[in-house]
Amino acid sequence: MEIQLENFTPAEQATFRLRALYEQAGYRKYRCSRFEEYALYQEYRRFLSDAQVVTFTDLDGKLRAIKPDVTLSIAKTAQPAPGECKRFYYNEEVCRPSRESHTFQTIRQMGLECMGAVDAAAQAEVVLLALQSLAALEVPTVLEVSHMGFVTGLLDALQVPESARGRLLELLNQKNAHELHAAALAEGLDEEAAQSLCTLLTLHGPLGATLAAARSLCRSDAQRAALEELQALQNRLGEPGRGTQLDLSMADEMEYYNGLVFTGYVAGVPRAVLKGGRYDYLMQRFTPGANAIGFAIYLDELERLNPEVQDSAASAWLNIALPKGRLGDKAYKLLAEAGYRANEDYNDTRKLVVENPEAGVRYFLVKPSDVAIYVEHGAADIGIVGKDILTESDADVYELLDTGMGKCRMCVAGPKNFVDDESRALRVATKFVNIARDHYERRGRDIDIIKLNGSIELAPILGLSDVIVDIVETGTTLRENNLAVIEEFMPISARFIANKASYKFKYQQMSTLLNKMKEALAQ
């Protein structure tokens, strides 16, 4: 009986197609044990996406872990001989913490590894297989490439301190130009150096055109070498590589990857479905002199695929999440002034969604605390949200613009005569638990957090807490209750955010809207 692939789920269809693709390319299947000695992950935890793993004591008394990573196990056992290149593919489950559920979850991965004598041809072969893997999904996809050497070469040329690099790279990955510029200046870089870092954010687009633009901005031999490697990759990919994008601000997981990196996106799926790159440092810990490159496809993400949505005109809309209340009204007024007025006022209708077909936008109002969630999970392409809520949620989104609306500040406040007793834990009342914890961890101060949802100022008045961490706009409520600001540590305003996958497929629409918003703000 002939197998009809359309009867299977998208992830199952992908598994069949990818297995055939990899075996035809000469890769052989690698079968991993479900468990691994915990000592392996303890020793190489800096190469893991999350250091938390599920452990148990085996019958032989050894501490083992449910596998959180496949590449580590393959790198440990591959042991290629000098001049040998080993090629494997796998279809495995790993166990990792979930940001959403705060529990461990099983993640299905399929991918391949090329280990040993990895030359330019082998590297191009792996990238081509990544392109073919995305094409096998038979839906619109995009592959973005970058090179760690370009970013690190710039940081070295600008003499950026090691202590500052983590924060600057984080802002680069968020495409957060406004805070990147300020953070660079705060770390002692001059205006020219800060602008050079921000220029990285403009270096994205078609591979060939972006390479040409990047050449004139090189400040070091390391950057030029990275671009030459990318040029050689483009030449080897040839026609099959047409459509590949280059984003030289992509610099996450620098502890793991050391050269070429690439990420794959599928239209309609809110997160990356493919990630890969060069990881020579890890490979050489097990086999000196060996190199490695590979990628993984996250099969669980493919279950989100909806062919009907892929083919519909709805995929061309920009879905915009606005917060209910004054900030949402201000944001909508700004968008309306920019030429994106809806055909009906959402305040005068009971409809949950209002739209403007001519402009290709639709709006929906949600609780302010939910805006970032809607955007991160792809229900909205873009949104406007307060920096306080965005930071507290730790949403994995791009932060593209500080609108300047709703300005206030995050503060520590307490009684006017408050003196911190550092001999005990400081009791802190707040509804911004993550922000407060992060603030005091940076200072090395031990705290007890008391989570409240309203009337935060009551806590120190009634002795529930020593201080509070909360938003302060005018300070009137504090003064009327004999409280005072002790410390200001975060400016707050409304930020324009975007879903990372939507940004790849709707870049022109988003850029046009963003530029018109900037023009409206400047008036």
PDB file of C-alpha atoms in Angstrom, residues 41 50 137 164 217-218 244 262 266 275 352:
ATOM      1  CA  TYR A  41      26.771  18.072  31.394  1.00  0.00           C
ATOM      2  CA  ASP A  50      20.166  25.758  29.912  1.00  0.00           C
ATOM      3  CA  LEU A 137       8.527  21.544   4.556  1.00  0.00           C
ATOM      4  CA  ALA A 164      30.422  44.724  28.948  1.00  0.00           C
ATOM      5  CA  LEU A 217      32.411  49.072   7.473  1.00  0.00           C
ATOM      6  CA  CYS A 218      35.164  46.614   8.438  1.00  0.00           C
ATOM      7  CA  THR A 244      19.432  33.300   1.721  1.00  0.00           C
ATOM      8  CA  PHE A 262      22.425  30.145  10.666  1.00  0.00           C
ATOM      9  CA  VAL A 266       8.802  29.134   8.708  1.00  0.00           C
ATOM     10  CA  LYS A 275      19.413  26.524  14.362  1.00  0.00           C
ATOM     11  CA  LEU A 352     -12.559  42.409  19.536  1.00  0.00           C
TER      12      LEU A 352
END
